[in-house]
Coordinates of C-alpha atoms in Angstrom, one line a residue:
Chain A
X160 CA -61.3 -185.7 -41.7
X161 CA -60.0 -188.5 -43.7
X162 CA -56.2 -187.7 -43.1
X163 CA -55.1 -190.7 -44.9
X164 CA -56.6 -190.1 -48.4
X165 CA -54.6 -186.6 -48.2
X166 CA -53.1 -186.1 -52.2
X167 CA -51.5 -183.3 -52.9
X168 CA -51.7 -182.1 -56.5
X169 CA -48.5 -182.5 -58.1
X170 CA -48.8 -179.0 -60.5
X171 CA -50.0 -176.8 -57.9
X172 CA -48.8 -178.5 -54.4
X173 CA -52.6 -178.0 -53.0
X174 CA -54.7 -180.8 -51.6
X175 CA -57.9 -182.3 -53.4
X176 CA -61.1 -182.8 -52.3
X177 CA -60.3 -187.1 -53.3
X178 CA -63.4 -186.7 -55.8
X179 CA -62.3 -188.1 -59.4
X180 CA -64.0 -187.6 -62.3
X181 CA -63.0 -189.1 -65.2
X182 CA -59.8 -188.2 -64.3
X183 CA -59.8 -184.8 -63.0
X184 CA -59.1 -184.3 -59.9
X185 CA -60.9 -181.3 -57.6
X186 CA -58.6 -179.1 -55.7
X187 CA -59.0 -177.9 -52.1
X188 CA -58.9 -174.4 -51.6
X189 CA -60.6 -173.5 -48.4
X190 CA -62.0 -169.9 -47.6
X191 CA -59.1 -168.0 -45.7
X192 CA -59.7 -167.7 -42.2
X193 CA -60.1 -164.2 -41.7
X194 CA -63.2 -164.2 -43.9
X195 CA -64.4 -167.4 -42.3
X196 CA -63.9 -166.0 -38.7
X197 CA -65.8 -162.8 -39.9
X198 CA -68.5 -164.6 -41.3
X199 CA -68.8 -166.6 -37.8
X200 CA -69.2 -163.0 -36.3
X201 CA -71.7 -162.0 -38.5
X202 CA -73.6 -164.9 -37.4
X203 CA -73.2 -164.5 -33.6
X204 CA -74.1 -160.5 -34.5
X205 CA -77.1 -161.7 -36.1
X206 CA -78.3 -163.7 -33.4
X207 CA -77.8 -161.3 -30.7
X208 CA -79.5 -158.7 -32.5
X209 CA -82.5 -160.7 -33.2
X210 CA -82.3 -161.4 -29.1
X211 CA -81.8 -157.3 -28.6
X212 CA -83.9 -155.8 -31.0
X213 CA -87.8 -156.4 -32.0
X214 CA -87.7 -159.2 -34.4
X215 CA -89.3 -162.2 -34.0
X216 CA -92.9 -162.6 -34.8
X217 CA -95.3 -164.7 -33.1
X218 CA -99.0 -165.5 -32.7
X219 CA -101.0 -164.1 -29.4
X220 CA -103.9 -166.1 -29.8
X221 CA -105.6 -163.0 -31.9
X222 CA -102.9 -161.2 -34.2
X223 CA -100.2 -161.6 -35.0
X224 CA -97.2 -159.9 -33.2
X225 CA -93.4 -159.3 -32.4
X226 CA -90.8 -159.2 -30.1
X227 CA -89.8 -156.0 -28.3
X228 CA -86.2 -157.5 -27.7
X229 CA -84.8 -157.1 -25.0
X230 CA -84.6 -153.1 -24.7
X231 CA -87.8 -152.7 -26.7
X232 CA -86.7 -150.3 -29.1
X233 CA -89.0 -148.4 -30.7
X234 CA -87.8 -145.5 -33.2
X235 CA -91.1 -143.9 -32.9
X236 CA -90.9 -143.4 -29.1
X237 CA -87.1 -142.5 -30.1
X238 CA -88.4 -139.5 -32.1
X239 CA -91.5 -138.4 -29.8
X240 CA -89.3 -137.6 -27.4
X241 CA -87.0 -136.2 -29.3
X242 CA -89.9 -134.0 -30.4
X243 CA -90.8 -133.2 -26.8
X244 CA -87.1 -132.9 -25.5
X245 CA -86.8 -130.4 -28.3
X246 CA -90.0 -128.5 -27.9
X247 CA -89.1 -128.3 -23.9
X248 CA -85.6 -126.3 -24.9
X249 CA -87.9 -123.5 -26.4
X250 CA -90.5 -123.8 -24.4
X251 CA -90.2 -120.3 -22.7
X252 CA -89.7 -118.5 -25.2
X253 CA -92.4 -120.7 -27.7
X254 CA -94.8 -120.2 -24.2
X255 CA -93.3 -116.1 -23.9
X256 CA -94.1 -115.8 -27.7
X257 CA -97.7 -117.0 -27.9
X258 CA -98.9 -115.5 -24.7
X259 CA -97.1 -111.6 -25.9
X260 CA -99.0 -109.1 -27.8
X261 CA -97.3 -108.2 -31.0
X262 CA -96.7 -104.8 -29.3
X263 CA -94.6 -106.7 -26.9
X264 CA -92.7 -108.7 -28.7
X265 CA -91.7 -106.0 -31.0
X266 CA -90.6 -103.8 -27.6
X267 CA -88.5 -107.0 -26.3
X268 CA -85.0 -107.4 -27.9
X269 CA -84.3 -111.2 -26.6
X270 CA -87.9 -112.3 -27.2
X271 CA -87.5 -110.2 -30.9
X272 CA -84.4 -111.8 -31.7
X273 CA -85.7 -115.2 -31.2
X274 CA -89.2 -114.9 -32.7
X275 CA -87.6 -113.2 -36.2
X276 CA -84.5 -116.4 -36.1
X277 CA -87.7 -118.9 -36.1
X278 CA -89.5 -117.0 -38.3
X279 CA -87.1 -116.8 -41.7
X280 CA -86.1 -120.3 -40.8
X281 CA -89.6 -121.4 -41.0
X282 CA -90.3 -118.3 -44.1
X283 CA -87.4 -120.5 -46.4
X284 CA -89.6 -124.0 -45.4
X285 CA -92.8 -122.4 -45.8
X286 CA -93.2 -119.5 -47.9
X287 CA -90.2 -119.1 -50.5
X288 CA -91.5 -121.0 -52.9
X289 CA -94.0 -118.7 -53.9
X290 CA -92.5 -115.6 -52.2
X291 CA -89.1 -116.2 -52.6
X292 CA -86.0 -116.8 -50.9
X293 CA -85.9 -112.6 -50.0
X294 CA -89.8 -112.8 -49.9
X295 CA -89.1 -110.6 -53.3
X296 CA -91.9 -112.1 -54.5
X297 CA -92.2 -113.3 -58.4
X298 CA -95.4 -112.9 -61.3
X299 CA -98.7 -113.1 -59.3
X300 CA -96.6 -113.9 -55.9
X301 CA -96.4 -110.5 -54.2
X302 CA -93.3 -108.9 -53.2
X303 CA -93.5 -108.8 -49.1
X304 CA -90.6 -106.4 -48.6
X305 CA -92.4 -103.2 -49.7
X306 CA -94.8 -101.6 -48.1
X307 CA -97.6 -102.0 -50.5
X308 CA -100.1 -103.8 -49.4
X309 CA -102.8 -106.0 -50.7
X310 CA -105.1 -107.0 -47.1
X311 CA -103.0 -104.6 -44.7
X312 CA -99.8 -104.1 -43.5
X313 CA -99.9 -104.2 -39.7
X314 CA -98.7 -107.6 -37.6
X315 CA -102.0 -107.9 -37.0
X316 CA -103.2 -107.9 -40.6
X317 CA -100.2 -109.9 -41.2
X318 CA -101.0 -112.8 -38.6
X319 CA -104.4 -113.2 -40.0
X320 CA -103.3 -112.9 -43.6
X321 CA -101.0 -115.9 -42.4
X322 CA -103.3 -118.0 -40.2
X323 CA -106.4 -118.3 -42.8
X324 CA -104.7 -117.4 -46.2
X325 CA -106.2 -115.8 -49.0
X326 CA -109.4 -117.2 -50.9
X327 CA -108.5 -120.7 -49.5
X328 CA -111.7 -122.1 -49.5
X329 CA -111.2 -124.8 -47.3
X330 CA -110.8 -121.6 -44.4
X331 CA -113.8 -120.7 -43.2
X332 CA -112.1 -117.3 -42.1
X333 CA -109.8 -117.0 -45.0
X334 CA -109.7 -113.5 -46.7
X335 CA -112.0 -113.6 -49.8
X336 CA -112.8 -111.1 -52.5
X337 CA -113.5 -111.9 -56.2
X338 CA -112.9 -109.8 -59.0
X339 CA -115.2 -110.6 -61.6
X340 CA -114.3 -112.2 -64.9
X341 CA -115.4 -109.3 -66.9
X342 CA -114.6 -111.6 -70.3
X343 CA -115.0 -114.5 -69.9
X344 CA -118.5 -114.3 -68.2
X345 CA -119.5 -111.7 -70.7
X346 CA -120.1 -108.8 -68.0
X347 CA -118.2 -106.4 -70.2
X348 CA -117.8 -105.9 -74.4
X349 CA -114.3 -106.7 -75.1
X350 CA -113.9 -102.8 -76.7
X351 CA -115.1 -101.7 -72.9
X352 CA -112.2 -104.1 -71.7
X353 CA -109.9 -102.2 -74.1
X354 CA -110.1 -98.9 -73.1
X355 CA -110.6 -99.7 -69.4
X356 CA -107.4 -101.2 -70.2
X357 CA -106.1 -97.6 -71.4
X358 CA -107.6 -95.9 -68.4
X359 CA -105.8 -98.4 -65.7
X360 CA -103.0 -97.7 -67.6
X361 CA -103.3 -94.0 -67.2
X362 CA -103.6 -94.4 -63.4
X363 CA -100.4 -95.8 -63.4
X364 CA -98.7 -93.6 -64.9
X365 CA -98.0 -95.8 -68.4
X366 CA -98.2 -94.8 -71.9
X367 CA -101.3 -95.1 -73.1
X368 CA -104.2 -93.8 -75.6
X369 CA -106.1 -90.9 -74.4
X370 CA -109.0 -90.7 -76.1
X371 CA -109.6 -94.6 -75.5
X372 CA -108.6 -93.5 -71.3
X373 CA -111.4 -91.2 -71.2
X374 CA -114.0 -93.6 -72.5
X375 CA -112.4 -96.1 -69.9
X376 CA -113.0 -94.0 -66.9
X377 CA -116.7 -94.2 -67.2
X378 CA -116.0 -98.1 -67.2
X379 CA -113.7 -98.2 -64.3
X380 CA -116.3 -95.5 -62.4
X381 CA -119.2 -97.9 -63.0
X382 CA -117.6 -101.5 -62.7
X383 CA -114.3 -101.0 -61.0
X384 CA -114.8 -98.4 -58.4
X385 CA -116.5 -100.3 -55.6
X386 CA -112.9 -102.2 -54.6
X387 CA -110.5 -100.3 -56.5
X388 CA -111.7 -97.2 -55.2
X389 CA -112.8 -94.1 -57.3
X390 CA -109.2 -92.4 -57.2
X391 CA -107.6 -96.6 -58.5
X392 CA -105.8 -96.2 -54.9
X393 CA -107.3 -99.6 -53.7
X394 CA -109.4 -101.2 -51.0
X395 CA -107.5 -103.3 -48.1
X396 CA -110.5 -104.4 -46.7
X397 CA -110.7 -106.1 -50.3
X398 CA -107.3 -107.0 -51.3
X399 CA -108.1 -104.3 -54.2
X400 CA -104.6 -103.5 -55.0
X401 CA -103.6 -99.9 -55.5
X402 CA -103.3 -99.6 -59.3
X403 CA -101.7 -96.1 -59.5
X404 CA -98.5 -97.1 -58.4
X405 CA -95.6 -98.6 -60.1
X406 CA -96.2 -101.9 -57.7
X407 CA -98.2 -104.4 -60.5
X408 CA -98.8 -107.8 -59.4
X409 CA -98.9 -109.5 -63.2
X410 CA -97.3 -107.1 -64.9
X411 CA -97.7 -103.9 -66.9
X412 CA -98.0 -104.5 -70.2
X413 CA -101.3 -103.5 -72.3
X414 CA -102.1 -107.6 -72.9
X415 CA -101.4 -108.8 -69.3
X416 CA -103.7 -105.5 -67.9
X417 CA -106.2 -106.8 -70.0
X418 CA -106.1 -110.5 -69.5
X419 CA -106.3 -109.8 -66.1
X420 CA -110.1 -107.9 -66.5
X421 CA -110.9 -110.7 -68.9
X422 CA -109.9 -113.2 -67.4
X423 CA -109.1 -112.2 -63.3
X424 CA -107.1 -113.6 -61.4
X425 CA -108.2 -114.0 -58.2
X426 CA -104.6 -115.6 -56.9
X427 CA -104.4 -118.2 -53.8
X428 CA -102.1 -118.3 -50.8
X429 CA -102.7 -121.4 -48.3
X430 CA -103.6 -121.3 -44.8
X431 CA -101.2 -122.4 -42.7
X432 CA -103.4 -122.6 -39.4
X433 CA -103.4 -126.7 -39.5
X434 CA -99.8 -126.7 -40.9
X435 CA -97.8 -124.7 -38.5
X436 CA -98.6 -124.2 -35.0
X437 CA -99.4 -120.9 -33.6
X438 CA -95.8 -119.9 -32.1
X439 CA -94.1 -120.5 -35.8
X440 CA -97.1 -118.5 -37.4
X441 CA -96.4 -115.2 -34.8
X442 CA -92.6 -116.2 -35.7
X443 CA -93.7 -115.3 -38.7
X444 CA -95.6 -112.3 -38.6
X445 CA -93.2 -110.5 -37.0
X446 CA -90.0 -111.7 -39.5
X447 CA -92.3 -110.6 -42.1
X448 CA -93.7 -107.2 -40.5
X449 CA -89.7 -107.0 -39.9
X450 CA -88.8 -107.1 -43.7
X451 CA -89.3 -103.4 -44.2
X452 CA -92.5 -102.9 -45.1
X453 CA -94.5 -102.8 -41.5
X454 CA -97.0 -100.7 -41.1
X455 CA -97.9 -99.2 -37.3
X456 CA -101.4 -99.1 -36.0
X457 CA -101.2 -95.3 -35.9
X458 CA -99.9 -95.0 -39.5
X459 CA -102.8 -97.7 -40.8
X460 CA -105.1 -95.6 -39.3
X461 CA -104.1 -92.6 -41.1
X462 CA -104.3 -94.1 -44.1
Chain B
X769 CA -66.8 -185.0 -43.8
X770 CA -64.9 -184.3 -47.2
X771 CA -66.8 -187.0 -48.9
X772 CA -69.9 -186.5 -47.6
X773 CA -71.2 -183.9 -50.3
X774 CA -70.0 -186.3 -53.0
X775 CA -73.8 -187.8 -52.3
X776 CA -74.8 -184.5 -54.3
X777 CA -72.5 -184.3 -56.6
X778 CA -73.1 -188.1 -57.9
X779 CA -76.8 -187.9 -57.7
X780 CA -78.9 -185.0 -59.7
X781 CA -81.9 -185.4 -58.0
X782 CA -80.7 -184.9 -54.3
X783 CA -79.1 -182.2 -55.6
X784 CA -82.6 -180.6 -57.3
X785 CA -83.6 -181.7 -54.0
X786 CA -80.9 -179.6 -51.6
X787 CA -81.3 -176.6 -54.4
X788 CA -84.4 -176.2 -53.3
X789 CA -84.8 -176.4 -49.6
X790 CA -81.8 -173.7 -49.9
X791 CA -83.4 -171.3 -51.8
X792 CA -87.2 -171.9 -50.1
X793 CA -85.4 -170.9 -46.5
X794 CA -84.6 -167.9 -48.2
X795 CA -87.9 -167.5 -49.6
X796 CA -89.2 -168.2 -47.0
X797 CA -87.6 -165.2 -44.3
X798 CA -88.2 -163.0 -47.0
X799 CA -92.0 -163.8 -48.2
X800 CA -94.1 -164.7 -45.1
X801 CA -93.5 -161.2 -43.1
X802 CA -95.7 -160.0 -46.2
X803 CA -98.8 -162.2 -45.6
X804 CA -98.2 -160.8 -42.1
X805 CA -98.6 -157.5 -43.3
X806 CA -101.8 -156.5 -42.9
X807 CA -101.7 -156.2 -39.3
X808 CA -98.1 -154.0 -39.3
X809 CA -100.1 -151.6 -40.8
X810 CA -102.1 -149.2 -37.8
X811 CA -105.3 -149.0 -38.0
X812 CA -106.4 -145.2 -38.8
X813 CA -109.5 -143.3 -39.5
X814 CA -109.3 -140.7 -42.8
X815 CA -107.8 -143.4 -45.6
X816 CA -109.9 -143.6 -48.4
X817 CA -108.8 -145.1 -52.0
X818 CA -107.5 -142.5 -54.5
X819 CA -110.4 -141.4 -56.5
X820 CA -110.2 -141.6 -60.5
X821 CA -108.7 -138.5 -60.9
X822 CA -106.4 -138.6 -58.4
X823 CA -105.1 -142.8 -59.9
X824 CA -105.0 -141.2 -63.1
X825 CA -102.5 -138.5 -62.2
X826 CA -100.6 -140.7 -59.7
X827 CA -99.9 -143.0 -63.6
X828 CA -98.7 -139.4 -64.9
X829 CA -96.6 -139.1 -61.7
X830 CA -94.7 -142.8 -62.2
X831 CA -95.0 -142.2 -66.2
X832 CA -92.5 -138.7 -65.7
X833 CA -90.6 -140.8 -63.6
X834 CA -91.4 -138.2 -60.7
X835 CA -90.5 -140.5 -57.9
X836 CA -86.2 -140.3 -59.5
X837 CA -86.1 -137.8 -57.5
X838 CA -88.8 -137.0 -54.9
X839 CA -89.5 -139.8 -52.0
X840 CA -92.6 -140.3 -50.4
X841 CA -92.3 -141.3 -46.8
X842 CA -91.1 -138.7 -44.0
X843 CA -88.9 -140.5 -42.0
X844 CA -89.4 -141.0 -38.4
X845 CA -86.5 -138.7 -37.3
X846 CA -86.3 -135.3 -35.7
X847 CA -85.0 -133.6 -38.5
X848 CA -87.4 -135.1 -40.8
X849 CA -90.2 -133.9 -38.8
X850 CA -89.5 -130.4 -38.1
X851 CA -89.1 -130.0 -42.2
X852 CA -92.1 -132.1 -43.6
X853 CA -94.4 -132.8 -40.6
X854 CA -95.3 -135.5 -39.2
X855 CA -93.5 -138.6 -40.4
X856 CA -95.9 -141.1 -42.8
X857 CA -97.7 -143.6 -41.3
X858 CA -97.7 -146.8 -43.0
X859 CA -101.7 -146.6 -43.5
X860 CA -101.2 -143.9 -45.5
X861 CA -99.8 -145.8 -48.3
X862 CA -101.6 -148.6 -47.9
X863 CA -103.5 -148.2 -51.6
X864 CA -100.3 -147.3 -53.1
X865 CA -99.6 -149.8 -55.8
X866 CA -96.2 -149.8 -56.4
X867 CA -95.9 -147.6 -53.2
X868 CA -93.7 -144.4 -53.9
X869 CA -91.6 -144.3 -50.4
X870 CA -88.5 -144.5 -52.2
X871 CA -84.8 -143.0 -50.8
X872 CA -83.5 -140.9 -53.4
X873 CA -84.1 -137.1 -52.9
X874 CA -83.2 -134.5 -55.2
X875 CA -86.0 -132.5 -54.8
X876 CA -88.1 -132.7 -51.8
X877 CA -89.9 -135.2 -50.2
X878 CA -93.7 -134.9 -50.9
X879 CA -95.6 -137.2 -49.1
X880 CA -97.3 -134.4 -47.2
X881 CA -97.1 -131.8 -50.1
X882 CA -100.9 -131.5 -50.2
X883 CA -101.9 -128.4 -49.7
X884 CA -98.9 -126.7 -48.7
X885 CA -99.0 -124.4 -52.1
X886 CA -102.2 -123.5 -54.2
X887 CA -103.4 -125.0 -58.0
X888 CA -102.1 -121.6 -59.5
X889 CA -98.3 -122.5 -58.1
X890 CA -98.3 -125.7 -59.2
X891 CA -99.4 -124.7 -62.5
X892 CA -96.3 -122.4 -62.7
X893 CA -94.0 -124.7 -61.0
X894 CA -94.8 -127.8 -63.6
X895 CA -94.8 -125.4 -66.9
X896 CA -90.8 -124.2 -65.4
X897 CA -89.9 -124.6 -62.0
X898 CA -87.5 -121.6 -62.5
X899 CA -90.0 -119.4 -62.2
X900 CA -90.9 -119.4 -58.5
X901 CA -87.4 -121.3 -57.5
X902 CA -85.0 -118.9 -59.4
X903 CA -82.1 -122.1 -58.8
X904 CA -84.1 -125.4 -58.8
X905 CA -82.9 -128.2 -61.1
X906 CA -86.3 -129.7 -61.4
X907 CA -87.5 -130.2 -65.1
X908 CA -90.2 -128.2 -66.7
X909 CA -93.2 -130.2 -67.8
X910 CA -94.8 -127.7 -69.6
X911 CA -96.5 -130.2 -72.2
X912 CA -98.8 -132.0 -69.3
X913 CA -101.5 -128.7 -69.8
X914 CA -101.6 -129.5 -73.7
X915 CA -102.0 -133.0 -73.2
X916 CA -105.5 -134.2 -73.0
X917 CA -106.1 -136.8 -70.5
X918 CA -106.5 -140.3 -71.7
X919 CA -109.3 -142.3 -69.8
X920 CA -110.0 -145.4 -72.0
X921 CA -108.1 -147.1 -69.4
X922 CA -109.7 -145.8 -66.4
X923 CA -111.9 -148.3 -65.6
X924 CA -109.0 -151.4 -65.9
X925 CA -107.0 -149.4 -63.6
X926 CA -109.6 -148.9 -61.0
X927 CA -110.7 -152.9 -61.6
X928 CA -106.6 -153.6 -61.5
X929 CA -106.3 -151.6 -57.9
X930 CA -109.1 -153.3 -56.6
X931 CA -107.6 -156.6 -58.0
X932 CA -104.5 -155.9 -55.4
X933 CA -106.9 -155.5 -52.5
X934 CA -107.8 -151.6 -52.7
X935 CA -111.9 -151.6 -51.8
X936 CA -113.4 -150.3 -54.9
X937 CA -116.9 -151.1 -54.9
X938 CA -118.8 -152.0 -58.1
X939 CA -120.4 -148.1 -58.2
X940 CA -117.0 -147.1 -58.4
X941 CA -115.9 -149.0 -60.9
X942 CA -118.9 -148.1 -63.3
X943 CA -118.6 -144.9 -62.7
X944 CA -115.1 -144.1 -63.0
X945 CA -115.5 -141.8 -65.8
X946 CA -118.3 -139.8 -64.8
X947 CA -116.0 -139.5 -61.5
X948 CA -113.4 -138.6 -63.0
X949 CA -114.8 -135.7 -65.4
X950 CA -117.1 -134.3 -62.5
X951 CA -114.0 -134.0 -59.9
X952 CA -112.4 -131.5 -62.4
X953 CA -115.6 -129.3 -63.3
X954 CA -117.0 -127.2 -60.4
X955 CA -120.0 -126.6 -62.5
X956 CA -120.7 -130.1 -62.6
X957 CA -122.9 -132.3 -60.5
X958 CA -120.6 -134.2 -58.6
X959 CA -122.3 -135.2 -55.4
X960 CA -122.5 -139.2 -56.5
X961 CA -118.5 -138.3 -56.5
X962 CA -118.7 -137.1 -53.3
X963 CA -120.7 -140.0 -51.9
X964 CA -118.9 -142.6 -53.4
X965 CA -115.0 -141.2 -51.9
X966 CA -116.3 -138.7 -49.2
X967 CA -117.5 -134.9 -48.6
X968 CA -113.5 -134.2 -48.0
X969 CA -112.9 -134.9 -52.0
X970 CA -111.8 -131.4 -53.7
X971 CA -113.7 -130.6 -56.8
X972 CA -111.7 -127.5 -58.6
X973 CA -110.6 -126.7 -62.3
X974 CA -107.0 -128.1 -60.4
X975 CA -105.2 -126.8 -64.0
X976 CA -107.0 -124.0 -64.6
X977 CA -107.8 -124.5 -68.1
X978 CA -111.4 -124.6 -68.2
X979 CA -113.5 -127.7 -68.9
X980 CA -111.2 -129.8 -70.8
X981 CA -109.5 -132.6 -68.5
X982 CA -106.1 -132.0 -69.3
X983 CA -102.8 -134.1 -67.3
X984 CA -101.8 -131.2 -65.4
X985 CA -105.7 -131.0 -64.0
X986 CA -104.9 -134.5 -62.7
X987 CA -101.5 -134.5 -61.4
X988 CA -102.3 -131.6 -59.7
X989 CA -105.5 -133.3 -57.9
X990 CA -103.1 -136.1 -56.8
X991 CA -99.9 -133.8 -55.5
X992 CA -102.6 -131.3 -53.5
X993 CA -104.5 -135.1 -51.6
X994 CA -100.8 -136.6 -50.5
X995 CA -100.5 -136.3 -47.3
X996 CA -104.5 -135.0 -46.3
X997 CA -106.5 -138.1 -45.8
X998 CA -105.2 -139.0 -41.9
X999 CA -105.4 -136.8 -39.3
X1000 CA -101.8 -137.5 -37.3
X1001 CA -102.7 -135.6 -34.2
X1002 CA -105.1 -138.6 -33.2
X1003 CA -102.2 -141.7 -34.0
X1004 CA -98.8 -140.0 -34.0
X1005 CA -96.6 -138.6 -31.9
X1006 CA -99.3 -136.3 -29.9
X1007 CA -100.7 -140.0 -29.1
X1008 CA -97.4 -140.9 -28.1
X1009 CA -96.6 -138.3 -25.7
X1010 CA -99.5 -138.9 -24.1
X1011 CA -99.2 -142.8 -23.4

């Protein structure tokens, strides 16, 4: 420091740098010290995390490579065991849950109350989106509250329903039935689709046109019968659904009825085998056997 | 020590000079990690390059602007994992050009939304979302099943991908059409599509519509692949317990 060129501006009272250009002078206003001081911290931070932290590269001879610092953090590692800390907290009842029976889960209030928690925790991730919040259901999403069902409504039928999905193709065991396109692929006239419209509409109980009805039962009898069952009532083994009930998957109107035999629908649900693991899919089952709807053994058999 | 930065300020050239060596230190901390990045990136079995279909809805995907509000990359946190499943690997962006990571979540993230819903919901979902999610704010895109998909440009953007290091071969780029018309027709032969990307490629009518190749058929194709191609049992946190 050159203490002896020190000028002092006379306006503002500061020092200048001693540089003169043409004239003007340069004043000295140095950082305050507070920021200064901070920014030396920063610094000193910086260094010691580079010292504590992974962060510098180097070459091993093959590949190149970093530092584990000096406590070798890894966020990975962090979150596997995280992960496994986690999954050891639950693992009697995750363990309790996959080795039960549905029968006795269902008969075991603690092991009841924790499978049905997991389950509509993992329903809202999962399955609202196409079932909904309430598993209400929406157009060509069925309603999982009631007991009308498509494939079955025991926990068992339920658990498979859930493990392989329905027509997804990349499931070797996923539930599968196709209605045919009775339109589109020309199996039917289009008059035969209109009054087989009238007749399906007669089984459930909607206005509709006689006369056309009663040509439409020969229709239904002849094309229709083998999944929907002579009486309309439906075939589980199928996913036929019941069509002389108030339930209707697309809706009830004449023109959805009949897109639906022109067209079919043949509707999707996932698989979620390679998604969830088995505890969460039991979870589940039994939240949604526990909706309302469930079914017992004794009453499927009945059926 | 006052004076000695009046060197600079007399002389314009040492100062070009200092200008520079400033800003290449900078550069320089910021730019070399990438050529180093290759080999921060695991090694994993599964990735293959998006096939033309696929590209071709990803452009739809940045075109919408899709990525305002939906991230791609599952965090490696607890949290993160328990929603969304395992948390990305960075293979499995590593033919994503720009990469669609991103931090900003309105909706979901999606990286591993590939399968996790069927063609028929995302058809509904795209047309209005409020029809299976009663309260979402997403926007309907209800126009992507009338719009025919373009595919003059298929071809550059295949050649352009493989220009930033993604392994397109020459069959590939030739037949990007063909590849891309036969990936959304079941009735058509597609087996050179299969060979070219792999027997794991879906081939379905993804919009439903029929034979036409519309943007919703290749959106769809790209949203039900994210997240499919690796298998994270083998490299994740299964193989991390284990170590």
């Amino acid at each position: 420091m050159s203490s002896e060129h020190k000028d002092v501006d006379q306006h503002s009272g500061t020092e200048t740098t001693g540089h003169e250009w043409d004239g003007i002078k340069e004043l000295n206003t140095p950082l305050p010290k507070w920021w200064l001081y901070t920014f030396y911290v920063t610094v000193v931070w910086a260094l010691g995390y580079f010292i504590v932290f992974p962060a510098i590269p180097y070459f091993d001879g093959s590949k190149w490579d970093a530092t584990g610092g000096v406590i070798n953090y890894d966020q990975r590692a962090v979150v596997a065991e995280a992960v496994e800390e986690n999954e050891a907290r639950l693992k009697p009842y995750t363990e309790a849950i996959v080795k039960a029976s549905f029968q006795e889960i269902l008969a075991d209030q603690e092991l009841m109350d924790v499978a049905y928690a997991g389950g509509s925790i993992a329903f809202k991730e999962n399955c609202a989106g196409c079932h909904g919040t309430g598993a209400q259901g929406f157009v060509a999403f069925p309603n999982l509250n009631d007991d009308d069902w498509l494939w079955g409504g025991t926990i068992e039928d339920i658990h498979q329903t859930i493990t392989h999905g329905i027509r997804w193709e990349q499931d070797y065991d996923t539930r599968y039935s196709q209605m045919p396109s009775f339109g589109s692929d020309e199996i039917l006239e289009k008059e035969d689709i209109k009054d087989v419209t009238q007749y399906v509409m007669q089984l459930g109980g909607l206005d509709h046109s006689a006369e056309a009805a009663a040509r439409g039962a020969t229709v239904f009898e002849e094309q229709c019968s083998v999944c929907h069952a002579a009486d309309g009532k439906g075939d589980k083994t199928q996913g036929a659904p019941n069509l002389t009930d108030a339930i209707w998957l697309f809706g009830s109107d004449r023109e959805t009825i009949y897109e639906t035999i022109y067209y079919a629908r043949n509707s999707v649900m996932p698989a979620w085998k390679e998604r969830l693991d088995e505890a969460t899919i039991k979870k589940l089952a039994v939240y949604v056997y526990s909706l309302g709807g469930g079914v017992e053994p004794s009453d499927a058999a009945a059926r | 020590m006052q004076m000695s930065h009046a060197i600079f300020e007399r002389n314009s050239i040492i100062l070009l000079i200092g200008v520079l060596i400033t800003v290449a230190i900078g550069g320089i901390v910021e730019i070399v990690p990438l050529f180093l990045i290759k080999n921060t990136i695991e090694r994993v079995e599964g990735m293959r390059p998006y096939t033309p279909l696929e590209l071709a809805g990803r452009q739809i995907y940045l075109r919408e602007g899709c990525y305002t509000c939906h991230s791609q990359m599952i965090r490696s946190l607890r949290s993160e994992v328990d929603r969304y499943g395992h948390y990305s690997l960075a293979a499995e962006s590593m033919y994503d050009h720009p990469f669609q990571w991103g931090s900003k979540r309105t909706g979901p993230d999606l990286a591993r939304v590939g399968g996790k819903y069927s063609d028929e919901w995302h058809q509904v979902h795209m047309k209005n979302p409020r029809n299976v999610v009663p309260n979402s704010i997403m926007p309907g895109y209800a126009f992507l099943s009338e719009e025919v998909l373009e595919t003059e440009e298929i071809k550059d953007l295949i050649k352009a991908h493989r220009m930033t290091g993604v392994p397109y071969d020459d069959e590939m780029v030739e037949n990007a059409l063909a590849d891309l018309k036969a990936q959304a027709n079941p009735d058509s032969d597609y087996d050179d599509l299969l060979n070219r990307y792999g027997e794991k490629v879906s081939v379905r009518d993804f919009a439903g519509d029929g034979p036409k190749v519309t943007e919703l058929d290749a959106l769809i194709a790209y949203l039900q692949m994210l997240g499919t191609l690796v298998d994270t049992d083998v490299y994740g946190i299964e193989a991390k317990l284990q170590q």
